[in-house]
Short mmCIF file of C-alpha atoms in Angstrom, two decimals:
data_model
loop_
_atom_site.label_atom_id
_atom_site.label_comp_id
_atom_site.label_asym_id
_atom_site.label_seq_id
_atom_site.Cartn_x
_atom_site.Cartn_y
_atom_site.Cartn_z
CA UNK A 81 -0.10 0.08 -0.08
CA UNK A 82 2.71 2.34 1.01
CA UNK A 83 4.83 1.47 -1.96
CA UNK A 84 1.73 2.02 -4.36
CA UNK A 85 1.35 5.50 -2.80
CA UNK A 86 4.95 6.52 -3.17
CA UNK A 87 4.92 5.36 -6.86
CA UNK A 88 1.75 7.31 -7.50
CA UNK A 89 3.37 10.57 -5.96
CA UNK A 90 6.06 10.11 -8.55
CA UNK A 91 3.36 10.43 -11.53
CA UNK A 92 2.60 13.82 -12.83
CA UNK A 93 -0.93 13.58 -11.18
CA UNK A 94 0.30 12.47 -8.11
CA UNK A 95 2.94 15.22 -7.94
CA UNK A 96 0.29 17.76 -8.60
CA UNK A 97 -2.15 16.43 -6.04
CA UNK A 98 0.51 16.59 -3.24
CA UNK A 99 1.45 19.94 -4.31
CA UNK A 100 -2.07 21.21 -4.33
CA UNK A 101 -2.68 19.54 -0.91
CA UNK A 102 0.47 21.36 0.50
CA UNK A 103 -0.64 24.65 -1.05
CA UNK A 104 -4.03 24.37 0.45
CA UNK A 105 -2.64 23.46 3.93
CA UNK A 106 -0.36 26.63 3.69
CA UNK A 107 -3.16 28.96 2.52
CA UNK A 108 -5.42 27.55 5.41
CA UNK A 109 -2.60 28.13 7.76
CA UNK A 110 -2.26 31.76 6.87
CA UNK A 111 -6.20 31.97 7.09
CA UNK A 112 -6.15 30.53 10.43
CA UNK A 113 -3.49 32.99 11.74
CA UNK A 114 -5.19 35.94 10.19
CA UNK A 115 -8.49 35.06 11.65
CA UNK A 116 -7.40 33.53 15.07
CA UNK A 117 -8.45 36.78 17.09
CA UNK A 118 -11.80 36.26 15.75
CA UNK A 119 -12.44 33.12 17.99
CA UNK A 120 -12.95 35.59 20.87
CA UNK A 121 -15.56 37.64 18.99
CA UNK A 122 -19.10 37.77 20.43
CA UNK A 123 -22.52 37.74 18.62
CA UNK A 124 -22.80 41.02 16.84
CA UNK A 125 -25.39 43.51 15.45
CA UNK A 126 -28.33 41.53 13.85
CA UNK A 127 -27.33 38.17 15.42
CA UNK A 128 -28.31 39.48 18.86
CA UNK A 129 -31.85 40.09 17.40
CA UNK A 130 -31.88 36.43 16.27
CA UNK A 131 -30.83 35.26 19.67
CA UNK A 132 -33.23 37.40 21.46
CA UNK A 133 -36.01 36.28 19.39
CA UNK A 134 -35.00 32.53 19.88
CA UNK A 135 -34.12 32.66 23.39
CA UNK A 136 -36.63 30.06 24.48
CA UNK A 137 -36.03 27.67 21.81
CA UNK A 138 -33.41 25.12 23.20
CA UNK A 139 -33.78 22.43 20.50
CA UNK A 140 -32.89 22.49 16.79
CA UNK A 141 -36.67 21.63 15.72
CA UNK A 142 -38.03 24.36 18.17
CA UNK A 143 -35.63 27.04 16.65
CA UNK A 144 -36.30 25.80 13.30
CA UNK A 145 -40.21 26.01 13.44
CA UNK A 146 -39.79 29.51 14.78
CA UNK A 147 -37.18 30.97 12.79
CA UNK A 148 -37.10 29.17 9.40
CA UNK A 149 -38.86 32.10 7.90
CA UNK A 150 -37.25 34.58 10.25
CA UNK A 151 -37.76 37.61 8.10
CA UNK A 152 -41.46 37.18 8.58
CA UNK A 153 -41.47 35.95 12.27
CA UNK A 154 -38.93 38.34 13.49
CA UNK A 155 -39.60 40.49 16.53
CA UNK A 156 -36.47 42.46 17.00
CA UNK A 157 -36.09 45.23 14.45
CA UNK A 158 -38.18 43.56 11.62
CA UNK A 159 -37.45 44.03 8.01
CA UNK A 160 -36.72 42.32 4.55
CA UNK A 161 -39.95 40.63 5.07
CA UNK A 162 -40.05 40.02 1.02
CA UNK A 163 -37.10 37.74 1.42
CA UNK A 164 -37.42 33.93 2.12
CA UNK A 165 -34.37 31.97 2.98
CA UNK A 166 -35.37 28.84 5.04
CA UNK A 167 -31.99 27.00 4.62
CA UNK A 168 -30.07 30.00 5.74
CA UNK A 169 -31.87 30.54 9.05
CA UNK A 170 -31.95 26.65 9.50
CA UNK A 171 -28.27 27.00 9.58
CA UNK A 172 -28.43 29.76 12.35
CA UNK A 173 -30.85 27.46 14.29
CA UNK A 174 -28.45 24.57 13.92
CA UNK A 175 -25.46 26.83 15.12
CA UNK A 176 -27.32 28.07 18.08
CA UNK A 177 -28.53 24.76 19.31
CA UNK A 178 -25.37 22.87 18.49
CA UNK A 179 -22.66 25.35 19.89
CA UNK A 180 -24.76 26.58 22.92
CA UNK A 181 -22.97 29.83 23.12
CA UNK A 182 -19.52 28.74 22.71
CA UNK A 183 -17.84 31.52 21.25
CA UNK A 184 -14.74 29.95 19.62
CA UNK A 185 -16.94 27.17 18.08
CA UNK A 186 -19.29 29.39 16.38
CA UNK A 187 -16.52 31.59 14.92
CA UNK A 188 -14.33 28.65 14.06
CA UNK A 189 -17.23 27.43 12.16
CA UNK A 190 -17.36 30.47 10.13
CA UNK A 191 -13.57 30.00 9.29
CA UNK A 192 -14.41 26.36 8.38
CA UNK A 193 -17.09 27.43 5.97
CA UNK A 194 -14.58 29.86 4.35
CA UNK A 195 -11.87 27.49 3.90
CA UNK A 196 -14.56 25.09 2.40
CA UNK A 197 -15.38 27.82 -0.06
CA UNK A 198 -11.94 28.32 -0.91
CA UNK A 199 -11.44 24.55 -1.71
CA UNK A 200 -14.25 24.72 -4.05
CA UNK A 201 -12.99 27.92 -5.62
CA UNK A 202 -9.62 26.35 -6.10
CA UNK A 203 -11.49 23.14 -7.87
CA UNK A 204 -13.34 25.64 -10.18
CA UNK A 205 -10.02 27.44 -11.11
CA UNK A 206 -8.59 24.00 -12.06
CA UNK A 207 -11.69 23.39 -14.24
CA UNK A 208 -11.87 26.63 -15.82
CA UNK A 209 -8.05 26.31 -16.69
CA UNK A 210 -8.59 23.07 -18.30
CA UNK A 211 -11.73 24.00 -20.36
CA UNK A 212 -10.09 27.13 -21.67
CA UNK A 213 -6.74 25.87 -22.36
CA UNK A 214 -5.82 26.68 -25.80
CA UNK A 215 -6.15 23.86 -28.36
CA UNK A 216 -2.46 24.00 -29.47
CA UNK A 217 -1.33 23.19 -25.96
CA UNK A 218 -3.11 19.65 -25.88
CA UNK A 219 -4.93 17.98 -23.04
CA UNK A 220 -1.76 16.45 -21.55
CA UNK A 221 0.34 19.67 -21.46
CA UNK A 222 1.90 20.41 -18.04
CA UNK A 223 2.12 24.01 -17.38
CA UNK A 224 3.76 25.05 -13.97
CA UNK A 225 3.16 28.72 -14.71
CA UNK A 226 -0.66 28.05 -14.84
CA UNK A 227 -0.61 26.03 -11.57
CA UNK A 228 1.34 28.98 -10.02
CA UNK A 229 -1.23 31.40 -11.07
CA UNK A 230 -4.07 29.16 -9.71
CA UNK A 231 -2.29 29.02 -6.27
CA UNK A 232 -1.73 32.67 -6.47
CA UNK A 233 -5.38 33.54 -7.28
CA UNK A 234 -6.45 31.18 -4.57
CA UNK A 235 -4.26 32.94 -1.90
CA UNK A 236 -5.36 36.43 -3.05
CA UNK A 237 -9.17 35.50 -2.51
CA UNK A 238 -8.66 33.65 0.73
CA UNK A 239 -6.64 36.47 2.35
CA UNK A 240 -8.30 39.54 0.81
CA UNK A 241 -9.43 41.85 3.67
CA UNK A 242 -12.24 43.39 1.58
CA UNK A 243 -14.70 40.75 2.25
CA UNK A 244 -13.51 39.40 5.56
CA UNK A 245 -16.97 40.33 7.44
CA UNK A 246 -18.47 37.51 5.87
CA UNK A 247 -16.24 35.06 7.57
CA UNK A 248 -16.06 36.60 11.10
CA UNK A 249 -19.68 37.80 11.65
CA UNK A 250 -21.63 34.64 12.58
CA UNK A 251 -24.89 35.99 11.64
CA UNK A 252 -23.68 35.77 7.86
CA UNK A 253 -22.77 32.23 7.71
CA UNK A 254 -25.81 31.34 5.57
CA UNK A 255 -24.16 33.36 2.80
CA UNK A 256 -21.15 31.08 2.77
CA UNK A 257 -23.35 28.04 2.72
CA UNK A 258 -25.10 29.44 -0.15
CA UNK A 259 -21.87 29.83 -1.97
CA UNK A 260 -20.98 26.30 -1.15
CA UNK A 261 -24.16 25.09 -2.85
CA UNK A 262 -23.56 27.40 -5.75
CA UNK A 263 -20.04 26.64 -6.25
CA UNK A 264 -20.68 22.98 -6.07
CA UNK A 265 -23.44 23.06 -8.57
CA UNK A 266 -21.10 25.07 -10.84
CA UNK A 267 -18.37 22.39 -10.41
CA UNK A 268 -20.86 19.59 -11.35
CA UNK A 269 -22.05 21.65 -14.40
CA UNK A 270 -18.50 22.06 -15.66
CA UNK A 271 -17.72 18.48 -15.15
CA UNK A 272 -20.99 17.38 -17.11
CA UNK A 273 -20.02 19.89 -19.75
CA UNK A 274 -16.52 18.64 -20.29
CA UNK A 275 -17.81 15.03 -20.30
CA UNK A 276 -20.24 16.10 -23.33
CA UNK A 277 -17.50 17.76 -25.03
CA UNK A 278 -15.12 14.71 -24.58
CA UNK A 279 -17.98 12.27 -25.59
CA UNK A 280 -18.20 10.83 -22.04
CA UNK A 281 -21.24 12.73 -20.39
CA UNK A 282 -22.13 11.51 -16.70
CA UNK A 283 -25.79 12.50 -15.83
CA UNK A 284 -25.12 12.08 -12.26
CA UNK A 285 -23.38 15.49 -12.50
CA UNK A 286 -26.32 17.06 -14.26
CA UNK A 287 -28.64 15.92 -11.41
CA UNK A 288 -25.96 17.16 -8.95
CA UNK A 289 -26.18 20.73 -10.69
CA UNK A 290 -29.87 20.64 -10.49
CA UNK A 291 -30.06 19.51 -6.74
CA UNK A 292 -27.24 21.84 -5.46
CA UNK A 293 -29.08 24.80 -7.52
CA UNK A 294 -32.33 23.97 -5.79
CA UNK A 295 -30.52 24.23 -2.21
CA UNK A 296 -28.96 27.43 -3.36
CA UNK A 297 -32.21 28.86 -4.28
CA UNK A 298 -33.80 28.26 -0.89
CA UNK A 299 -30.66 29.68 0.88
CA UNK A 300 -30.37 32.86 -1.00
CA UNK A 301 -32.46 34.47 -3.68
CA UNK A 302 -29.57 34.63 -6.28
CA UNK A 303 -29.75 30.92 -6.50
CA UNK A 304 -33.01 31.19 -8.62
CA UNK A 305 -31.39 33.21 -11.35
CA UNK A 306 -28.21 30.83 -11.13
CA UNK A 307 -30.83 27.88 -11.80
CA UNK A 308 -31.80 29.57 -15.12
CA UNK A 309 -28.19 30.41 -15.95
CA UNK A 310 -27.40 26.57 -15.28
CA UNK A 311 -30.18 25.51 -17.47
CA UNK A 312 -29.20 27.82 -20.37
CA UNK A 313 -25.55 26.74 -19.99
CA UNK A 314 -26.53 23.14 -20.24
CA UNK A 315 -28.74 23.84 -23.11
CA UNK A 316 -26.19 25.52 -24.94
CA UNK A 317 -23.61 22.77 -24.49
CA UNK A 318 -26.01 20.02 -25.55
CA UNK A 319 -27.89 22.12 -28.37
CA UNK A 320 -25.63 20.47 -31.39
CA UNK A 321 -26.34 17.00 -30.11
CA UNK A 322 -30.12 17.36 -28.94
CA UNK A 323 -31.66 20.15 -30.82
CA UNK A 324 -33.72 23.00 -29.99
CA UNK A 325 -36.99 21.39 -28.63
CA UNK A 326 -34.92 19.26 -26.08
CA UNK A 327 -32.65 22.04 -25.25
CA UNK A 328 -35.74 24.02 -24.33
CA UNK A 329 -36.78 21.28 -21.95
CA UNK A 330 -33.51 21.24 -20.26
CA UNK A 331 -34.01 24.96 -19.49
CA UNK A 332 -37.49 24.20 -18.32
CA UNK A 333 -36.18 21.67 -15.90
CA UNK A 334 -33.85 24.11 -14.31
CA UNK A 335 -36.31 26.80 -14.46
CA UNK A 336 -38.76 24.65 -12.30
CA UNK A 337 -36.62 25.49 -9.26
CA UNK A 338 -38.10 28.86 -9.50
CA UNK A 339 -41.61 27.41 -9.78
CA UNK A 340 -40.81 25.37 -6.68
CA UNK A 341 -39.33 28.25 -4.72
CA UNK A 342 -42.03 30.73 -5.55
CA UNK A 343 -44.77 28.13 -4.80
CA UNK A 344 -43.20 27.53 -1.28
CA UNK A 345 -42.71 31.26 -0.79
CA UNK A 346 -46.39 31.89 -1.51
CA UNK A 347 -47.50 29.18 0.77
CA UNK A 348 -45.16 30.74 3.67
CA UNK A 349 -46.60 34.23 2.86
CA UNK A 350 -50.04 33.06 3.23
CA UNK A 351 -48.88 31.03 6.61
CA UNK A 352 -47.54 34.19 8.14
CA UNK A 353 -50.24 36.77 6.93
CA UNK A 354 -50.94 39.26 9.53
CA UNK A 355 -47.75 38.58 11.48
CA UNK A 356 -45.69 41.07 9.58
CA UNK A 357 -45.60 44.33 7.57
CA UNK A 358 -44.81 43.79 4.01
CA UNK A 359 -42.06 45.78 2.48
CA UNK A 360 -43.37 45.62 -1.22
CA UNK A 361 -40.29 47.19 -2.53
CA UNK A 362 -40.89 46.07 -6.12
CA UNK A 363 -42.55 49.07 -7.51
CA UNK A 364 -39.81 51.28 -5.92
CA UNK A 365 -37.04 49.13 -7.35
CA UNK A 366 -38.58 49.53 -10.69
CA UNK A 367 -39.14 53.23 -10.52
CA UNK A 368 -35.36 53.77 -9.36
CA UNK A 369 -33.79 51.44 -12.06
CA UNK A 370 -33.34 53.87 -14.99
CA UNK A 371 -31.88 56.57 -12.75
CA UNK A 372 -28.67 58.57 -12.44
CA UNK A 373 -28.45 57.00 -8.96
CA UNK A 374 -28.37 53.46 -10.42
CA UNK A 375 -25.38 54.61 -12.62
CA UNK A 376 -23.62 56.26 -9.66
CA UNK A 377 -24.05 53.24 -7.40
CA UNK A 378 -23.03 50.98 -10.14
CA UNK A 379 -19.70 52.62 -10.48
CA UNK A 380 -19.33 52.47 -6.75
CA UNK A 381 -20.08 48.84 -6.87
CA UNK A 382 -17.58 48.14 -9.41
CA UNK A 383 -14.80 50.05 -7.70
CA UNK A 384 -15.76 48.60 -4.34
CA UNK A 385 -15.61 45.00 -5.39
CA UNK A 386 -13.38 44.97 -8.52
CA UNK A 387 -10.66 47.35 -7.95
CA UNK A 388 -10.47 48.08 -4.23
CA UNK A 389 -9.45 44.35 -3.26
CA UNK A 390 -6.20 44.93 -5.44
CA UNK A 391 -5.31 47.75 -3.03
CA UNK A 392 -5.00 46.21 0.52
CA UNK A 393 -2.39 48.88 1.75
CA UNK A 394 -5.34 51.50 1.13
CA UNK A 395 -8.12 49.57 3.05
CA UNK A 396 -9.18 51.56 5.94
CA UNK A 397 -11.30 49.84 8.58
CA UNK A 398 -13.38 51.04 11.59
CA UNK A 399 -15.50 49.26 14.14
CA UNK A 400 -18.89 50.98 14.64
CA UNK A 401 -22.52 49.78 15.44
CA UNK A 402 -21.02 46.18 16.02
CA UNK A 403 -20.04 46.07 12.26
CA UNK A 404 -16.52 45.87 10.66
CA UNK A 405 -16.82 48.83 8.39
CA UNK A 406 -14.42 48.79 5.45
CA UNK A 407 -14.43 52.58 3.67
CA UNK A 408 -14.75 52.96 -0.08
CA UNK A 409 -11.64 54.33 -1.57
CA UNK A 410 -12.89 56.44 -4.32
CA UNK A 411 -10.48 59.44 -3.18
CA UNK A 412 -7.48 57.23 -4.73
CA UNK A 413 -6.96 59.97 -7.21
CA UNK A 414 -5.68 62.46 -4.35
CA UNK A 415 -4.07 59.51 -2.17
CA UNK A 416 -2.23 58.02 -5.17
CA UNK A 417 -0.32 60.95 -5.53
CA UNK A 418 1.97 59.54 -2.90
CA UNK A 419 2.90 56.40 -4.11
CA UNK A 420 4.15 53.86 -1.46
CA UNK A 421 5.89 50.50 -2.44
CA UNK A 422 2.55 48.56 -1.67
CA UNK A 423 0.51 50.94 -3.78
CA UNK A 424 2.90 50.67 -6.71
CA UNK A 425 2.63 46.95 -6.47
CA UNK A 426 -1.17 47.02 -6.45
CA UNK A 427 -0.93 49.31 -9.45
CA UNK A 428 1.42 46.96 -11.14
CA UNK A 429 -0.67 43.72 -10.35
CA UNK A 430 -3.92 45.31 -11.57
CA UNK A 431 -2.30 46.36 -14.66
CA UNK A 432 -0.91 42.92 -15.31
CA UNK A 433 -4.29 41.42 -14.51
CA UNK A 434 -5.96 43.72 -16.96
CA UNK A 435 -3.42 42.93 -19.78
CA UNK A 436 -3.78 39.13 -19.50
CA UNK A 437 -7.53 39.41 -19.23
CA UNK A 438 -7.77 41.55 -22.23
CA UNK A 439 -5.61 39.16 -24.26
CA UNK A 440 -7.23 36.06 -23.08
CA UNK A 441 -10.69 37.64 -23.77
CA UNK A 442 -9.50 38.47 -27.53
CA UNK A 443 -8.34 34.83 -27.89
CA UNK A 444 -11.52 33.43 -26.60
CA UNK A 445 -13.68 35.35 -28.83
CA UNK A 446 -11.38 34.64 -31.68
CA UNK A 447 -11.65 30.90 -31.29
CA UNK A 448 -15.44 30.86 -30.99
CA UNK A 449 -15.34 27.58 -29.05
CA UNK A 450 -18.66 27.18 -27.48
CA UNK A 451 -17.88 25.90 -24.04
CA UNK A 452 -14.85 28.16 -23.10
CA UNK A 453 -16.92 31.13 -23.82
CA UNK A 454 -19.69 29.84 -21.89
CA UNK A 455 -17.24 29.20 -19.09
CA UNK A 456 -16.23 32.79 -19.07
CA UNK A 457 -19.84 34.11 -19.52
CA UNK A 458 -21.49 32.15 -16.47
CA UNK A 459 -19.44 33.90 -13.61
CA UNK A 460 -19.38 37.19 -15.48
CA UNK A 461 -23.24 37.11 -15.49
CA UNK A 462 -23.27 36.04 -11.71
CA UNK A 463 -20.93 39.08 -10.97
CA UNK A 464 -23.44 41.30 -13.02
CA UNK A 465 -26.69 39.78 -11.46
CA UNK A 466 -25.17 40.22 -8.06
CA UNK A 467 -24.28 43.68 -8.71
CA UNK A 468 -27.85 44.48 -9.92
CA UNK A 469 -29.20 43.07 -6.73
CA UNK A 470 -26.87 45.03 -4.75
CA UNK A 471 -27.44 48.33 -6.58
CA UNK A 472 -31.10 48.13 -7.27
CA UNK A 473 -32.25 46.25 -4.17
CA UNK A 474 -29.76 47.94 -1.39
CA UNK A 475 -28.06 50.92 -2.61
CA UNK A 476 -30.91 52.44 -4.46
CA UNK A 477 -33.29 51.85 -1.81
CA UNK A 478 -30.99 52.79 1.11
CA UNK A 479 -29.06 55.67 -0.31
CA UNK A 480 -26.05 56.56 1.99
CA UNK A 481 -22.49 57.27 1.72
CA UNK A 482 -22.06 54.27 3.93
CA UNK A 483 -24.23 51.63 2.40
CA UNK A 484 -21.24 49.71 1.15
CA UNK A 485 -18.85 50.37 4.05
CA UNK A 486 -21.27 49.25 6.61
CA UNK A 487 -22.07 46.15 4.57
CA UNK A 488 -18.66 45.40 3.65
CA UNK A 489 -19.30 41.66 3.14
CA UNK A 490 -20.89 42.41 -0.30
CA UNK A 491 -17.25 42.30 -1.57
CA UNK A 492 -16.69 38.72 -0.85
CA UNK A 493 -19.40 37.28 -3.17
CA UNK A 494 -18.53 39.75 -5.79
CA UNK A 495 -14.73 39.19 -5.68
CA UNK A 496 -15.45 35.44 -6.01
CA UNK A 497 -17.37 35.81 -9.02
CA UNK A 498 -15.15 38.50 -10.53
CA UNK A 499 -11.97 36.18 -10.15
CA UNK A 500 -13.67 33.25 -11.68
CA UNK A 501 -14.63 35.34 -14.59
CA UNK A 502 -11.20 36.95 -15.21
CA UNK A 503 -9.31 33.76 -14.36
CA UNK A 504 -11.00 32.22 -17.58
CA UNK A 505 -9.55 34.95 -19.56
CA UNK A 506 -6.10 34.70 -17.78
CA UNK A 507 -5.78 31.03 -18.53
CA UNK A 508 -6.83 31.24 -21.98
CA UNK A 509 -3.64 33.13 -23.11
CA UNK A 510 -1.91 29.83 -22.67
CA UNK A 511 1.96 30.41 -22.62
CA UNK A 512 1.82 33.78 -23.88
CA UNK A 513 3.10 36.59 -21.84
CA UNK A 514 5.17 34.46 -19.34
CA UNK A 515 6.90 37.42 -17.81
CA UNK A 516 3.61 39.33 -17.23
CA UNK A 517 1.98 35.97 -15.84
CA UNK A 518 5.14 35.56 -13.54
CA UNK A 519 4.76 39.01 -12.17
CA UNK A 520 1.01 38.69 -11.71
CA UNK A 521 1.62 35.43 -9.73
CA UNK A 522 4.49 37.22 -7.41
CA UNK A 523 2.16 40.47 -7.07
CA UNK A 524 -0.90 38.45 -6.01
CA UNK A 525 1.17 36.44 -3.33
CA UNK A 526 2.56 39.86 -2.19
CA UNK A 527 -0.95 41.39 -1.84
CA UNK A 528 -2.22 38.27 0.08
CA UNK A 529 0.50 38.70 2.83
CA UNK A 530 -0.59 42.44 3.18
CA UNK A 531 -4.27 41.23 3.24
CA UNK A 532 -3.35 38.61 5.88
CA UNK A 533 -1.84 41.46 8.10
CA UNK A 534 -4.84 43.61 7.67
CA UNK A 535 -7.24 40.80 8.59
CA UNK A 536 -5.35 39.95 11.88
CA UNK A 537 -5.21 43.78 12.81
CA UNK A 538 -8.89 44.12 12.07
CA UNK A 539 -9.79 41.10 14.07
CA UNK A 540 -7.74 42.39 16.98
CA UNK A 541 -9.59 45.56 16.86
CA UNK A 542 -13.01 43.91 17.12
CA UNK A 543 -11.64 41.73 19.93
CA UNK A 544 -10.24 44.71 21.86
CA UNK A 545 -13.42 46.68 21.20
CA UNK A 546 -15.85 43.92 22.63
CA UNK A 547 -13.61 42.93 25.47
CA UNK A 548 -15.99 44.12 28.01
CA UNK A 549 -18.98 42.27 26.40
CA UNK A 550 -16.97 39.00 25.90
CA UNK A 551 -15.48 38.86 29.51
CA UNK A 552 -18.70 37.92 31.06
CA UNK A 553 -19.70 35.52 28.22
CA UNK A 554 -16.64 33.61 28.50
CA UNK A 555 -16.68 33.37 31.97
CA UNK A 556 -20.15 31.89 32.11
CA UNK A 557 -19.18 29.58 29.08
CA UNK A 558 -16.47 28.12 31.28
CA UNK A 559 -18.74 27.66 34.11
CA UNK A 560 -21.32 26.03 31.83
CA UNK A 561 -18.80 23.60 30.18
CA UNK A 562 -17.67 22.42 33.46
CA UNK A 563 -21.19 21.65 35.00
CA UNK A 564 -23.71 21.06 32.07
CA UNK A 565 -23.43 17.17 32.24
CA UNK A 566 -24.77 17.28 35.79
CA UNK A 567 -28.41 16.12 36.03
CA UNK A 568 -30.83 19.07 36.45
CA UNK A 569 -28.04 21.62 35.87
CA UNK A 570 -29.36 25.43 36.23
CA UNK A 571 -28.03 28.52 37.59
CA UNK A 572 -28.69 32.28 38.14
CA UNK A 573 -26.49 35.04 38.28
CA UNK A 574 -26.47 37.65 41.15
CA UNK A 575 -25.96 40.72 38.97
CA UNK A 576 -26.09 43.04 42.06
CA UNK A 577 -22.93 41.37 43.34
CA UNK A 578 -21.28 40.90 40.10
CA UNK A 579 -19.30 43.17 37.88
CA UNK A 580 -21.45 44.96 35.17
CA UNK A 581 -22.80 42.87 32.27
CA UNK A 582 -23.55 44.37 29.07
CA UNK A 583 -27.19 44.71 28.00
CA UNK A 584 -28.51 44.53 24.45
CA UNK A 585 -32.07 45.12 23.49
CA UNK A 586 -32.64 45.72 27.10
CA UNK A 587 -31.45 42.17 28.30
CA UNK A 588 -28.20 41.12 29.94
CA UNK A 589 -26.08 39.32 27.15
CA UNK A 590 -25.56 36.29 29.48
CA UNK A 591 -29.20 35.81 29.70
CA UNK A 592 -29.74 36.04 25.93
CA UNK A 593 -26.91 33.51 25.29
CA UNK A 594 -27.37 30.98 28.20
CA UNK A 595 -31.02 31.17 28.76
CA UNK A 596 -31.34 27.41 28.42
CA UNK A 597 -29.83 26.97 31.79
CA UNK A 598 -31.06 30.17 33.53
CA UNK A 599 -34.81 29.89 33.32
CA UNK A 600 -35.39 27.23 35.89
CA UNK A 601 -37.58 28.54 39.00
CA UNK A 602 -35.29 26.93 41.37
CA UNK A 603 -31.79 27.06 40.01
CA UNK A 604 -29.03 24.54 41.30
CA UNK A 605 -26.33 27.28 41.58
CA UNK A 606 -26.08 30.89 42.41
CA UNK A 607 -23.17 32.69 41.01
CA UNK A 608 -21.48 35.97 40.56
CA UNK A 609 -19.05 37.48 37.88
CA UNK A 610 -15.92 38.87 39.48
CA UNK A 611 -12.83 39.84 37.27
CA UNK A 612 -13.88 37.68 34.37
CA UNK A 613 -14.27 34.38 36.46
CA UNK A 614 -17.41 32.89 38.07
CA UNK A 615 -17.59 32.48 41.78
CA UNK A 616 -20.11 30.15 43.39
CA UNK A 617 -21.74 31.59 46.24
CA UNK A 618 -22.07 29.50 49.62
CA UNK A 619 -25.22 27.22 50.10
CA UNK A 620 -26.64 29.86 52.65
CA UNK A 621 -26.39 32.62 50.12
CA UNK A 622 -27.50 30.46 47.18
CA UNK A 623 -30.79 29.68 48.99
CA UNK A 624 -31.50 33.25 49.44
CA UNK A 625 -34.07 34.98 47.10
CA UNK A 626 -32.58 36.32 43.77
CA UNK A 627 -32.07 39.98 43.40
#
C-alpha cells in the first residue's frame, strides 16, 4: 500500500495532487493565523436580534420551527419581509443549538466554511483552466506557470481583507453555505459539460447541478437566477446533439426550481399573513432602476468589489455599530499622488491582470469555441446579477455614503465571481506573456500577505472593542462547560454582586446566550461574575431569594 502510494506520488498527477494539498494547507494556515483573534468575537449586530427572538428555543426543531422564515417572524427590528431564506436560517438554528453559546466554536465554524469555499474556488479554477486551455497546448500539457497562477489566485481570494466580514460575523454564515451550494453546482456543471465535449457525459453530475441549485435557491435569492443560467448553459452545451426542442426542455427543468421556490414562498406568505408588515419594494425598485443614482451606485459597486481588493494597503477599517466597516476608496486620485511601494505593487498587479485578461478575452472570442466562452460568461453574468441586486435592491433603496462600507461583506461574493470570470481569460492566453504572468503571480502573493496582516489587525480591533462584552460571556461559558453534564443543571447570576454585564435590547447578554440553563424557577447554583471569573456563592447565600 505504502509502495503504491509512493509510486503514485512520482506520477504527474500524483505530484500535482501532493502540491495542491500542500498549497491548500499553507493557505489555510495563513487563514487561521489571520482570523485567530476572531475566535474571541461575541455575537454582533443582527445576530443579537436572532438570539433574543430564539431565547426560549433550546432544541434545533424548536428553533427551526420559529425562525425558518425569520424575516416574517422576526420581533426584534423586523425588516426584509419580502425575502424567504429557510436554509440560511436553518443553519443559524443549527449553530445556536449545537454550539450553545460557545464563541470559539461559532467563530471557528465560520472560518471552516470560508476554507471550504476556498477549496471549491480552487477546484473551479482548475476546471476553468482545463476548459479554456488553448487547443494548441493539448490536453496533457503540463504548465507549471498556470498552476502557480491558480495558487496565487487562491491565496489572493482567501486572504483578501475586503470581504472578511462575511467570515467573522456569525450572522452571515448562511451566505457562505449558499456559496458552497452554488460553487458545488457550478463544479458539477463544468464536469458534465466537459464530459459532453469529450464524448463521455455523466448524468449524475447533471442531477447534482440541479439539486445543488435547488438548495442554493432556498438559501439566498440569487440561487433562482443561477438555476436559469445553469439550465441555459447546459442547453447551449447540448444544443448540437439534442436540438432546440429538447434544449428548451433542459432550460425548463432548471427553471422549475423557480416555480418550486416561489410556490413554497407563496405558501409561507399565506401562513404568516398578518404577522408582519410587507416591504413591497418591487415598485420602488422598478421606479429607481433607470436613474442617475443607478449609474452612480454601479460605479461605486464596481470600484468597491473589482478594484479596491487589489489595494489592501489603502483599506481603511473601523468598528462601529458592531460592524466591521471598510471604507470606499474613491479618493484614490488624491491619495495615489504619494505612491508607496505597496500601492505601486497594487497598480502593477492590476495592470498585469488587465493585460492578461484582455489578451485572453481576445483569444476566447477569436476561437469561437462554445464551452470556453460559456465558461467565461457564467461567472461574469453572476457578478453582474449580484451587482444588480446590490445596486437596485440595497443601494438605491437605502441611499447612503456608508451603504457599502457598513455592508462590506458584499465584496466577498462579488470578488469570488469576478476572479472566476477573469481567471477564464487569464488561462486562455496559454503560454503567452510568461513574464507578465510571473509578475502577476508574485504580485498576487505579495498582496495576499498584506491582506492577511490587515485581516489580523481588524480582528484584533474587534476583539479589543468587544472585550467588556465577551469577558462575562466567556466566564459563564467556562462555568457551563464544567457543569452542563450534571443532572438538572441550572444557575442564576447575582447581578447586584457581580461586575457589570452588558445589556443588549434591554436584556443582559448572559441571559440571552445561556437562557437554557437560567430559566429554572429553582436554580441549582447561584453565582457572581468577578474579574472575568465565576464565583459560586455559598449554600446559605445560594438559597436566598434572587435579586
